[in-house]
Coordinates of C-alpha atoms in Angstrom, one line a residue:
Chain A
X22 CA 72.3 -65.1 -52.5
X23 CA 74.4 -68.0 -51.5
X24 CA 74.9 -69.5 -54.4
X25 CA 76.5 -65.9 -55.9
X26 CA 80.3 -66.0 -56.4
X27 CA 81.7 -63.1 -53.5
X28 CA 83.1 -60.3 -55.5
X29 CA 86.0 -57.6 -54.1
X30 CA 85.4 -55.1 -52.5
X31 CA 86.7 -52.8 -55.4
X32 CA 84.3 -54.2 -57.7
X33 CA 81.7 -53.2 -54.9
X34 CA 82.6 -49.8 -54.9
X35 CA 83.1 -49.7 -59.1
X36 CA 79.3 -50.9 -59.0
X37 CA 78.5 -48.1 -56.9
X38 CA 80.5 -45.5 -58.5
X39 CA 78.9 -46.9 -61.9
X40 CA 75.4 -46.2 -60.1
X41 CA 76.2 -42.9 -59.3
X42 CA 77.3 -41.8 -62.3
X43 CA 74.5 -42.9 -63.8
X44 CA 72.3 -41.3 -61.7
X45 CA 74.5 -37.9 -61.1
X46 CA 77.5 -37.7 -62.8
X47 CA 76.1 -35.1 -65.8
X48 CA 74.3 -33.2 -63.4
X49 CA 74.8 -31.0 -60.1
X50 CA 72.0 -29.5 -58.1
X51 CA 71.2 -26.4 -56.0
X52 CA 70.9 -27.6 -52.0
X53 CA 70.2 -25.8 -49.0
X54 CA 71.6 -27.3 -46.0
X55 CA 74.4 -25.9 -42.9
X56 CA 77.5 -26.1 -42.5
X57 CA 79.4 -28.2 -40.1
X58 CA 83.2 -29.3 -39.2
X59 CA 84.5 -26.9 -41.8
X60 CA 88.5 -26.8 -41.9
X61 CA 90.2 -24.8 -44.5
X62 CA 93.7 -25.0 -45.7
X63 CA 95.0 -21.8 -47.0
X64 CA 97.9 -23.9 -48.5
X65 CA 95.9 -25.7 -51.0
X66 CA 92.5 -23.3 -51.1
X67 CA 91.0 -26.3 -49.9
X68 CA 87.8 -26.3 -48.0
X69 CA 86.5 -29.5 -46.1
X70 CA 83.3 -29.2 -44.3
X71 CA 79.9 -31.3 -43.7
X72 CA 76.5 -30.3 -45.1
X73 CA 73.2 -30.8 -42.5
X74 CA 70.2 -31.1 -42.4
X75 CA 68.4 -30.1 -39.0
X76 CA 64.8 -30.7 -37.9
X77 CA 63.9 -27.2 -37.3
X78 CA 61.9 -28.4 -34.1
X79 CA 64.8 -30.4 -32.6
X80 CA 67.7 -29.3 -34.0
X81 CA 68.7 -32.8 -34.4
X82 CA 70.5 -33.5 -37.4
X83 CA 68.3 -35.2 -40.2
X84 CA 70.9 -35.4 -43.1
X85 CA 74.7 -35.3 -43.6
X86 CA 76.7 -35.0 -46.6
X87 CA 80.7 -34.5 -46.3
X88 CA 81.5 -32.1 -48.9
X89 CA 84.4 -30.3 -49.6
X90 CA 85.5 -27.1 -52.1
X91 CA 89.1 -26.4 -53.9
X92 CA 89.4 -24.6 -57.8
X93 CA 86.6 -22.6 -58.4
X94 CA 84.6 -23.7 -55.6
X95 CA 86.9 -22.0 -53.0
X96 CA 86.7 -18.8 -55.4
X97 CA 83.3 -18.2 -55.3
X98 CA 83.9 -18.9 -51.0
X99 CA 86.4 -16.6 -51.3
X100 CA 84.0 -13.9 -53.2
X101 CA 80.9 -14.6 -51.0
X102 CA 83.0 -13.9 -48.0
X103 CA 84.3 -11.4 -49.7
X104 CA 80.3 -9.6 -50.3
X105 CA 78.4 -10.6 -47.7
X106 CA 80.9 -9.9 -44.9
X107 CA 80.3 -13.4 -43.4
X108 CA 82.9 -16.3 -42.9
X109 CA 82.0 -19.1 -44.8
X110 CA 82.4 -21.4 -41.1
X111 CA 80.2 -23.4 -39.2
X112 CA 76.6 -23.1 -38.4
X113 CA 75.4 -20.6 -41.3
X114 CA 73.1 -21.1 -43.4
X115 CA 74.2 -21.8 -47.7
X116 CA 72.6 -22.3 -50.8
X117 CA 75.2 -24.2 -52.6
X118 CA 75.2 -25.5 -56.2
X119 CA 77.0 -29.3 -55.5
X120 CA 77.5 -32.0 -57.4
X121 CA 78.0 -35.6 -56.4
X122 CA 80.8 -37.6 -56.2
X123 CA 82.4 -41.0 -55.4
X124 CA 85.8 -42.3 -54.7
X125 CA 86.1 -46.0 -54.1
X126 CA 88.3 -44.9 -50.5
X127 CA 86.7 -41.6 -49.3
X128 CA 83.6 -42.9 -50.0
X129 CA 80.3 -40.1 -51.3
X130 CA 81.3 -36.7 -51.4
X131 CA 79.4 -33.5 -52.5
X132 CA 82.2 -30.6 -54.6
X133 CA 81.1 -27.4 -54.2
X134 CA 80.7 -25.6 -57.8
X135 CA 79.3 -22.4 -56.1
X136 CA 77.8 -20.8 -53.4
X137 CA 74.9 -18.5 -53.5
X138 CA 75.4 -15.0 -52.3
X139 CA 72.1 -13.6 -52.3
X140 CA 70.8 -16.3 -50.4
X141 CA 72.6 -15.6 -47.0
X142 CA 72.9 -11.9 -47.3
X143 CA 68.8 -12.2 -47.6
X144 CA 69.3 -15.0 -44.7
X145 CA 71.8 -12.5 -42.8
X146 CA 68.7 -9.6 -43.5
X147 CA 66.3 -11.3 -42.1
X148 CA 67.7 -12.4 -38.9
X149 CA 69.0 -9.0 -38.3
X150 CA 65.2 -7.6 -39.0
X151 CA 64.4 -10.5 -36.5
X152 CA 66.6 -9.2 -34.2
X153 CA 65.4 -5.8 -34.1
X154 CA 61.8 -6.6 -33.5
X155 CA 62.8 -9.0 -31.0
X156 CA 64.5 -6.4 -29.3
X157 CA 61.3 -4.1 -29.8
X158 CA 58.9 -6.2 -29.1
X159 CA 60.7 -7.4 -25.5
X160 CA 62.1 -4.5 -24.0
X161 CA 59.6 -1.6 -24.2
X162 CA 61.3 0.0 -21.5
X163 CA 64.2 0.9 -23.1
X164 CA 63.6 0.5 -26.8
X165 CA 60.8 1.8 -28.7
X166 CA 60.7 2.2 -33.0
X167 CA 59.4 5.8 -34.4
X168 CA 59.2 5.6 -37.9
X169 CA 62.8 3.7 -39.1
X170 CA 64.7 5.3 -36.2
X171 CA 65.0 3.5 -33.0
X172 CA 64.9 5.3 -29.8
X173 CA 66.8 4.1 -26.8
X174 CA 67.3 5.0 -23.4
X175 CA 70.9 5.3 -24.0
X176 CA 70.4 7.4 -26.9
X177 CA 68.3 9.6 -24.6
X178 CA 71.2 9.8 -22.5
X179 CA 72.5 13.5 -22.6
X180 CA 76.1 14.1 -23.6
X181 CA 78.5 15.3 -21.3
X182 CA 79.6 18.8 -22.6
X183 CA 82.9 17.6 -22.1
X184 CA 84.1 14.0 -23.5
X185 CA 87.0 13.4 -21.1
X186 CA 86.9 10.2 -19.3
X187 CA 86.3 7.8 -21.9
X188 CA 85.7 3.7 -21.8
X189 CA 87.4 2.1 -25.1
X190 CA 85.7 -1.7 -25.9
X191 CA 88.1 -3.0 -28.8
X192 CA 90.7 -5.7 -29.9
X193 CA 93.5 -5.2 -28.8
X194 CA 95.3 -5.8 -32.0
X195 CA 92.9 -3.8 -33.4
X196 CA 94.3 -1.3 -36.3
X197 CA 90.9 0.9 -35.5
X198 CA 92.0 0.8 -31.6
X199 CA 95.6 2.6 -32.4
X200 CA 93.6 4.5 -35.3
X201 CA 91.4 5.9 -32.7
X202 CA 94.2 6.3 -30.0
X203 CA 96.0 8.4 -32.5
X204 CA 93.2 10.9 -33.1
X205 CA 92.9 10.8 -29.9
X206 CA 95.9 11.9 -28.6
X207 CA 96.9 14.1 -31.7
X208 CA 94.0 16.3 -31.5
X209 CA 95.1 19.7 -32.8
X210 CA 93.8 21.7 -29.7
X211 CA 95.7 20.7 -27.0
X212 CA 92.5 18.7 -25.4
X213 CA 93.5 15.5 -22.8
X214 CA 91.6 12.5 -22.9
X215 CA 91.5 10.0 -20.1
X216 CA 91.3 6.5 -21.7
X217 CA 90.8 3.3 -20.5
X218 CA 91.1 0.2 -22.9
X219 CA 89.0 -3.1 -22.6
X220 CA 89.7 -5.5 -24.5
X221 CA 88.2 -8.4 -25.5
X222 CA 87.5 -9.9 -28.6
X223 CA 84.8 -8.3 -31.7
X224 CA 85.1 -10.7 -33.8
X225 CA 82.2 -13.6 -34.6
X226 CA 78.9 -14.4 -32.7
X227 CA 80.3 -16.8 -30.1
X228 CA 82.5 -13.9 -28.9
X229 CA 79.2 -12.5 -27.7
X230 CA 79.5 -13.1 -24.0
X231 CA 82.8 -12.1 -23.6
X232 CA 82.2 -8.8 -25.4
X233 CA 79.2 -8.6 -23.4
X234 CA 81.2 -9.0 -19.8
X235 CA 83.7 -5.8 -20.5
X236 CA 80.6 -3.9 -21.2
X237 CA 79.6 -5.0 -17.7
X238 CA 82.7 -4.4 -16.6
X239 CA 82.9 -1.1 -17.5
X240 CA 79.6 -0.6 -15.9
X241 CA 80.9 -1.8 -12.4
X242 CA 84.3 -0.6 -12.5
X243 CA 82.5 2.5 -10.4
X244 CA 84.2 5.1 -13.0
X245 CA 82.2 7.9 -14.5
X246 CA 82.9 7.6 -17.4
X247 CA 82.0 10.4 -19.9
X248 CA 80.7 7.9 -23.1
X249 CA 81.7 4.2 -24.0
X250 CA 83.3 3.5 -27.2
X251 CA 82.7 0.7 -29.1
X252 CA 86.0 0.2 -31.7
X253 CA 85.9 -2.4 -34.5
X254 CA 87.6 -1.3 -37.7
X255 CA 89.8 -1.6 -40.4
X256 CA 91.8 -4.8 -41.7
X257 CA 89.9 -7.5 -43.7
X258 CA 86.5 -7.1 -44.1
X259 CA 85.2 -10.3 -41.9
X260 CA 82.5 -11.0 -39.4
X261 CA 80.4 -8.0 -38.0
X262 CA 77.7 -10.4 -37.0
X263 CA 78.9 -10.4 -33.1
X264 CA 77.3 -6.5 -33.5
X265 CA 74.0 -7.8 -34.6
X266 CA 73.7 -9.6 -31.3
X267 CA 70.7 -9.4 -29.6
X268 CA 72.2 -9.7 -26.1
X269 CA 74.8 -7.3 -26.9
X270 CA 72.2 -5.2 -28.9
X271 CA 70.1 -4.9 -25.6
X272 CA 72.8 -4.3 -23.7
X273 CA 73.9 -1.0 -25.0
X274 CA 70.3 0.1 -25.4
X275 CA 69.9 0.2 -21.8
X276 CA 73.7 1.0 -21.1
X277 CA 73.6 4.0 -18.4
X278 CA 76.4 5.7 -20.1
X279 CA 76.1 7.1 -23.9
X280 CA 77.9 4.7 -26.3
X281 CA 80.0 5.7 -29.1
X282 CA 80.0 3.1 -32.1
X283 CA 83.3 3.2 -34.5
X284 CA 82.2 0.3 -36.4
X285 CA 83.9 0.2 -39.5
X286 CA 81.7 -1.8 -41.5
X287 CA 81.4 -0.6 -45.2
X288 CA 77.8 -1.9 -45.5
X289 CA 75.0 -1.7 -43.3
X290 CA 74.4 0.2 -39.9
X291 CA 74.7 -2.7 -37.2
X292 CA 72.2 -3.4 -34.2
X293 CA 74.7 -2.4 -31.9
X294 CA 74.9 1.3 -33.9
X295 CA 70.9 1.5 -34.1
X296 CA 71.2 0.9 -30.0
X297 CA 74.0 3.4 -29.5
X298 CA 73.7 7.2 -28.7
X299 CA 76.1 7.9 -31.6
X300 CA 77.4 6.1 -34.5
X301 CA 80.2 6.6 -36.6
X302 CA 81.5 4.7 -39.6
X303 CA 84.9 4.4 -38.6
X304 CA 87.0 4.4 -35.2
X305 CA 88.9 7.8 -35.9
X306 CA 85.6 9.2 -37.0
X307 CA 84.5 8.2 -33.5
X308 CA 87.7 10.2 -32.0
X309 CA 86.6 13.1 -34.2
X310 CA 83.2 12.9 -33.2
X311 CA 84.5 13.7 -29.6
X312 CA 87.3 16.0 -30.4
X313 CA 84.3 18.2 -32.3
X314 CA 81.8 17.7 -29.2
X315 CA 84.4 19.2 -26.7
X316 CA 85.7 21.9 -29.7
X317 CA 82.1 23.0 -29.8
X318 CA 81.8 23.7 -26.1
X319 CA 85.5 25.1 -26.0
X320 CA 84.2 27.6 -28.8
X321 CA 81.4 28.3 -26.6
X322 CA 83.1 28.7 -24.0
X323 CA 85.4 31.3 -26.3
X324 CA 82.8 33.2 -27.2
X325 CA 81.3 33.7 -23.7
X326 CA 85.0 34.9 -23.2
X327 CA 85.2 37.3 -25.8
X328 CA 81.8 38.3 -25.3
X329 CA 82.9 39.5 -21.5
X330 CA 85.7 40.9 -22.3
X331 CA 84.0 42.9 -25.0
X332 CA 81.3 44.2 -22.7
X333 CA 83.3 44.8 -19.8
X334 CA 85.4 46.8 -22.3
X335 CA 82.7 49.0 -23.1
X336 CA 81.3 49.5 -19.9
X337 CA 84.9 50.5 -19.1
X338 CA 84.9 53.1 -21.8
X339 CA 81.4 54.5 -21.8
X340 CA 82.6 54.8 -17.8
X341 CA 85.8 56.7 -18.3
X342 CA 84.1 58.7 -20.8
X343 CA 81.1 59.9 -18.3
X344 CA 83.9 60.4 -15.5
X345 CA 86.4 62.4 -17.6
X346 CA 83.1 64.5 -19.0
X347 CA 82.0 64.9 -14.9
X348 CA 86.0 65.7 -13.9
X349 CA 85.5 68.6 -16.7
X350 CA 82.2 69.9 -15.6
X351 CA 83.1 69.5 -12.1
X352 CA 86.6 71.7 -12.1
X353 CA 85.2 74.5 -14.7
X354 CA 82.0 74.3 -12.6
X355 CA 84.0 74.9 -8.8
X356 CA 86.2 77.1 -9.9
X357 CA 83.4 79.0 -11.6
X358 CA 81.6 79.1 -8.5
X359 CA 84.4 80.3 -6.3
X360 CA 84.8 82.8 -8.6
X361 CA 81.2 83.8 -8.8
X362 CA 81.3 83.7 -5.0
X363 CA 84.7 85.7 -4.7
X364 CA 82.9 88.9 -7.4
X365 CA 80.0 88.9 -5.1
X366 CA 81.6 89.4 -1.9
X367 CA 84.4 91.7 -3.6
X368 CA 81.3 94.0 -4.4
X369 CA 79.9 93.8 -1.2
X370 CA 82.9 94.7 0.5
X371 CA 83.7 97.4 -1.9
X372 CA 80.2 98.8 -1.2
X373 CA 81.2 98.5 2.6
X374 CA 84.0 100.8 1.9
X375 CA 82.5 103.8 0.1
X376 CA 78.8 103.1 1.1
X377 CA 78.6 103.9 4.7
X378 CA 81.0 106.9 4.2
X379 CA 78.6 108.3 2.3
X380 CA 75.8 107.3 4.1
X381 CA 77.0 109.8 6.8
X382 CA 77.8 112.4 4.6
X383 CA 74.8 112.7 3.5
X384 CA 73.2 112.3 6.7
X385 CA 76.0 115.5 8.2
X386 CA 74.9 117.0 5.0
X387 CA 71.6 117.1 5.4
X388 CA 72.2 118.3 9.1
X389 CA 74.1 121.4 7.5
X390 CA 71.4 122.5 5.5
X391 CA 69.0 122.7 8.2
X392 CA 71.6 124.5 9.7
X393 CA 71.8 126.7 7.3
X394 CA 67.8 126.8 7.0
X395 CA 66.9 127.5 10.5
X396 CA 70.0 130.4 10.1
X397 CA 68.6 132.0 7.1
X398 CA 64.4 131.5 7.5
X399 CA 64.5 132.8 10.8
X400 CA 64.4 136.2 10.6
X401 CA 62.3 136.3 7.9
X402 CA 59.7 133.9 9.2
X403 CA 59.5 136.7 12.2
X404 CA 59.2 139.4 9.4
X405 CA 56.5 137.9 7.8
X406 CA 54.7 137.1 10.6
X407 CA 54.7 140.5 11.5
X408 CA 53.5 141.7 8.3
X409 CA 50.2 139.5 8.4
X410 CA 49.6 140.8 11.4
X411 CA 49.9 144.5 10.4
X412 CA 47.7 143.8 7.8
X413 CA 45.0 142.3 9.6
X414 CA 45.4 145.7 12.3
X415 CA 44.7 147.3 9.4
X416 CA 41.8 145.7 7.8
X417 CA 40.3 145.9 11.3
X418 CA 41.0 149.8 11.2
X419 CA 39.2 149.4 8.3
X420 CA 36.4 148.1 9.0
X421 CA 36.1 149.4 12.5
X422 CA 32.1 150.9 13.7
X423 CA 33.6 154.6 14.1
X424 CA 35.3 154.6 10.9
X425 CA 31.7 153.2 9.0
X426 CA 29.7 156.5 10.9
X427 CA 32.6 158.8 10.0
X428 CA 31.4 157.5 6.6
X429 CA 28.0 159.0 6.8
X430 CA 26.6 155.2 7.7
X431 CA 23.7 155.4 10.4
X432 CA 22.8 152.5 13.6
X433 CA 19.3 152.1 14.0
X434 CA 18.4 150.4 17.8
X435 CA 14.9 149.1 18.6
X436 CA 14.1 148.3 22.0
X437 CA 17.9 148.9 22.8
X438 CA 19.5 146.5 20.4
X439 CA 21.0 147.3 16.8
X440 CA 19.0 146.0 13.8
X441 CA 19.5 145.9 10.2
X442 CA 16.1 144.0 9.2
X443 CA 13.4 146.2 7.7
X444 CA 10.6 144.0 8.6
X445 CA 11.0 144.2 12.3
X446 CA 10.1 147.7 11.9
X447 CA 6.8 149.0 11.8
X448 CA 5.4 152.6 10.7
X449 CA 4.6 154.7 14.7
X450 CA 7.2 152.6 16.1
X451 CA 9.9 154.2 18.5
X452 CA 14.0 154.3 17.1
X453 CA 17.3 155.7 18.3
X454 CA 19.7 157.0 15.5
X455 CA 22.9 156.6 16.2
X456 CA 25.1 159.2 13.9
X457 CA 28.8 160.1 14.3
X458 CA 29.0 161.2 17.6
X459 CA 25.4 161.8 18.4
X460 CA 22.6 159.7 19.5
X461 CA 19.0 160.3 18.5
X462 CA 15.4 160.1 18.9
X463 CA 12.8 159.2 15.9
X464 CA 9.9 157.7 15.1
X465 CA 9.1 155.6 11.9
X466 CA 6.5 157.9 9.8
X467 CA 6.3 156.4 6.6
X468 CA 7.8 152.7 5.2
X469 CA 8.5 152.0 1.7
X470 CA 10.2 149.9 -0.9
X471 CA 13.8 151.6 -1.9
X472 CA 15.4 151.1 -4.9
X473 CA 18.0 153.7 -5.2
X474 CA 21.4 153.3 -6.7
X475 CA 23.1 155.5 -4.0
X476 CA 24.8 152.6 -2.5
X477 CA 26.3 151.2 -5.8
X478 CA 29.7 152.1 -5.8
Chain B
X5 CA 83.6 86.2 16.9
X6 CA 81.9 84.0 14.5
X7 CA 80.0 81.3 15.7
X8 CA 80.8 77.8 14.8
X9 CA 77.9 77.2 13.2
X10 CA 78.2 79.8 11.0
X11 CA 78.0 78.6 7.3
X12 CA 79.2 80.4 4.3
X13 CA 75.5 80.3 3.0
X14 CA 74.2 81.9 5.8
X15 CA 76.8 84.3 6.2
X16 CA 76.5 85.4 2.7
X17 CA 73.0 85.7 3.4
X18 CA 73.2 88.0 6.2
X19 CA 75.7 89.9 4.6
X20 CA 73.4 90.3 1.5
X21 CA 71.1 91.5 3.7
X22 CA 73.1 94.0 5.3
X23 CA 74.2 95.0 2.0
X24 CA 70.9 95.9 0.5
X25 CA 69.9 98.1 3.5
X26 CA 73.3 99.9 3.3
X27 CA 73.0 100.1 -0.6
X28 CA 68.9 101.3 -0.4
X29 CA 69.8 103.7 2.5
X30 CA 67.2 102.3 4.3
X31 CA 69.7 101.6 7.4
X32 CA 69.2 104.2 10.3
X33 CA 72.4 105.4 12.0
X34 CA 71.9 104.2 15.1
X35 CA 73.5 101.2 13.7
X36 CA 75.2 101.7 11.0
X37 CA 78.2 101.6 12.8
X38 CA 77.4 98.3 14.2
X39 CA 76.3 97.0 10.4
X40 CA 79.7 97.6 8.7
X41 CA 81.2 95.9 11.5
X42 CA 79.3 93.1 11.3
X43 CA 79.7 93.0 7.1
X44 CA 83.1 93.7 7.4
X45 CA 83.4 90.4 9.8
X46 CA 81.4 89.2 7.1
X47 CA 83.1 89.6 4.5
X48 CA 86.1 88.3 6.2
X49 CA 84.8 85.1 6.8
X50 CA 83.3 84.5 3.4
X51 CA 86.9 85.6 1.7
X52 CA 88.4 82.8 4.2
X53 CA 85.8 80.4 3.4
X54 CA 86.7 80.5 0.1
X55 CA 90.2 81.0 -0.5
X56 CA 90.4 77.8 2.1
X57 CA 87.9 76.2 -0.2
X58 CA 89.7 77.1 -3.8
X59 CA 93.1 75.7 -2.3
X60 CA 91.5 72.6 -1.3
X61 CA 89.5 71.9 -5.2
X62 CA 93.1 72.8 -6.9
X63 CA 94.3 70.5 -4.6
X64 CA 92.0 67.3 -5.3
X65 CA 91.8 68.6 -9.2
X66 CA 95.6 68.3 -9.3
X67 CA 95.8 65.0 -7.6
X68 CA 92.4 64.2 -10.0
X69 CA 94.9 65.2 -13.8
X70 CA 97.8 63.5 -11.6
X71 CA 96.0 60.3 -11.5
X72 CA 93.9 60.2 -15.3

């Protein structure tokens, strides 16, 4: 080596960039590696950054490349930050099409041609996935998978009927915070809303912790809070990652009071809206969200209202109706009664009047005619008395013993006593004949049956 | 006079009663006398009894159409 003649420096690094070029100049070649001290200058659409190498046991760095991007290199950074929604910065992961360079002063280089989108969103994919069963797998107390929807305890959190009191996590320069407010406040039916903002910042992955403290804070500020609402919206579509976020994932699943997610990311759903109770795709979809929760219980409320008034209007009516129909019956049916009443004793006392005179004249009438009787029967009853009694003097005359002799009629006695019976009368016997004025002796010589007519008158 | 206790239901009952003898002639004269007194004070009572009665339903009926 001694013996060689010392060269300059310059024709050093010409043998080196001759080597190079050789090897690489033609060609450029697809890498995968991470990015590290990335700077950009918006001035120039100039990116500088270093590509890595890690051990993925160590993390320790195996390989380092400076590289940097301008022309079409920082297009196609522009367009995958663009797509994917992620900041081309430090620490993700690339597949990057580079090709190798040399300048005799700044040394090796890598230029960026292009960057491969699908590689990190499928990178992005799978550490979200990775996420989610990470949060499965660890917390079974509060997060469980059934079928492609994830249950949470927050999301088992019942809603307030009323969204008053509300907890706002958002930037503060946030466009979606005053996008929100607005809804908010210029809600059409008159419904108040008691806000209270937190901000902090929702904006990349390190930003984690702090986002993670106002959620704690809201937690311990002792408020009751009706829901927690989680703002992030409008302006350029950047980094959404910080909602992907294990930590802040797990949080809001167990979160005691029901988050509201107004996330507007275009693309997918994040962890942080699979956690929630509620998502929305934008922050004044969020504020409609609650203006239409309370509107529904306002309506219900409404109709409970209308309902009572309805009812109590009918039981009103149908009550008037029966009273009015009872007045009715009632006055026809006293005064018809008092007048029933008043005919009745009216009759009565008209009966009073005439009956009782009547009664006596008939009884002095009465008293008259047997007056009149005893006047007018009396003599005659004597007169006819005396008449029967004539007649019977003169049937007796009649009939009298000295009349039937004078007749030519005969008493027979035996043994002193008057008989009229044949058979007591036997022929020899002894008679007396008693005839007109003469009593005689006889006795019976002969006795026979008579059958003369002499007696048949 | 009446007693107190005397109700127009029972009064009209007795006087009904009194009535029906007096109408049927059934009453003897030994009391008859004493009968139409007694309807007669009757009668009175019911007539009061219900005139009192009528002026106090007009009463309440008007204040009832005064207040539908």
């Amino acid at each position: 080596m001694q013996d060689l003649q010392p060269i300059r420096l310059s024709q050093l690094t010409a043998a080196i960039d001759k080597a190079l070029a050789d090897a690489f100049r033609k060609t450029s070649v697809w890498v995968i590696a991470d990015v590290t001290n990335h700077t950009f200058r918006p001035e120039k659409n100039y990116h500088n950054f270093d590509l890595v190498e890690k051990d993925p046991h160590s993390n320790a760095i195996i390989a380092r490349v400076q590289s940097k991007a301008w022309g079409a290199g920082s297009t196609s950074i522009a367009h995958f930050q663009q797509t994917t929604g992620q900041r081309f910065s430090n620490n993700i992961s690339v597949l990057v099409n580079v090709s190798v360079t040399y300048h005799p002063v700044f040394g090796l280089q890598l230029n960026l041609n292009n960057i491969d989108i699908n590689f990190t969103l499928g990178a992005l994919e799978q550490e979200r996935l990775a996420t989610l069963a990470r949060l499965v797998d660890e917390n079974p107390g509060f997060i469980r998978k059934e079928g492609d929807v994830f249950i949470t305890k927050n999301k088992e959190l019942p809603l307030n009927r009323v969204i008053q009191d509300i907890a706002v996590i958002s930037s503060r320069t946030s466009a979606g915070w005053q996008d929100f407010k607005h809804t908010l406040e210029n809600n059409s039916f008159g419904f108040v809303f008691r806000v209270d903002d937190y901000f902090t910042i929702v904006q990349g992955e390190n930003n984690a912790q702090q986002f993670l403290s106002k959620l704690i804070e809201v937690f311990t500020s002792g408020k009751s809070y009706d829901a927690v609402v989680i703002i992030r919206g409008g302006g350029a579509q950047t980094d959404f990652l910080i909602f992907d976020n294990y930590l802040i994932g797990k949080a809001v699943a167990k979160f005691p009071i029901p988050v509201i997610t107004g996330i507007g990311h275009q693309k997918n759903e994040t962890i942080a809206d699979l956690m929630a109770h509620t998502q929305t795709k934008t922050p004044t979809k969020a504020a409609e969200f609650i203006i239409h929760h309370n509107r529904v219980y306002e309506e219900a409320i409404r109709q409970f209202q209308k309902t009572i008034v309805i009812r109590a209007q009918q039981r009103f009516s149908a009550g008037f109706q029966a009273l009015a129909l009872l007045q009715h019956s009632t006055v026809h049916q006293s005064k018809e009664i008092l007048f029933e009443r008043n005919r009745e004793i009216l009759a009565i006392a008209s009966a009073m009047v005439t009956k009782p005179k009547m009664i006596v004249y008939n009884r002095l009438n009465d008293m008259q005619q047997l007056a009149l009787n005893l006047h007018t029967f009396g003599p005659l009853y004597l007169r006819n008395r005396r008449g029967e009694l004539e007649h019977f003097i003169s049937v007796y005359k009649i009939l009298s013993p000295e009349n039937t002799l004078r007749r030519g009629f005969a008493i027979i006695k035996s043994n002193g006593r008057i008989t009229s019976d044949p058979a007591a009368l036997a022929v020899g016997q002894e008679v007396r004949i008693i005839l007109s004025d003469k009593e005689m002796g006889a006795t019976i010589t002969s006795k026979n049956d008579y059958d003369g007519r002499d007696f048949n008158i | 006079m009446m007693a107190e206790t005397l109700t127009y239901e029972s009064a009209y009952a007795e006087l009904a009663a009194i009535a029906k003898e007096i109408e049927s002639e059934t009453v003897s004269v030994d009391v008859l006398a004493q009968k139409v007194k007694r309807a007669s004070e009757l009668i009175t009572f019911c007539q009061t009894k219900l005139r009192s009665t009528e002026s106090e339903v007009n009463k309440i009926i008007a204040q009832m159409e005064k207040q539908s």
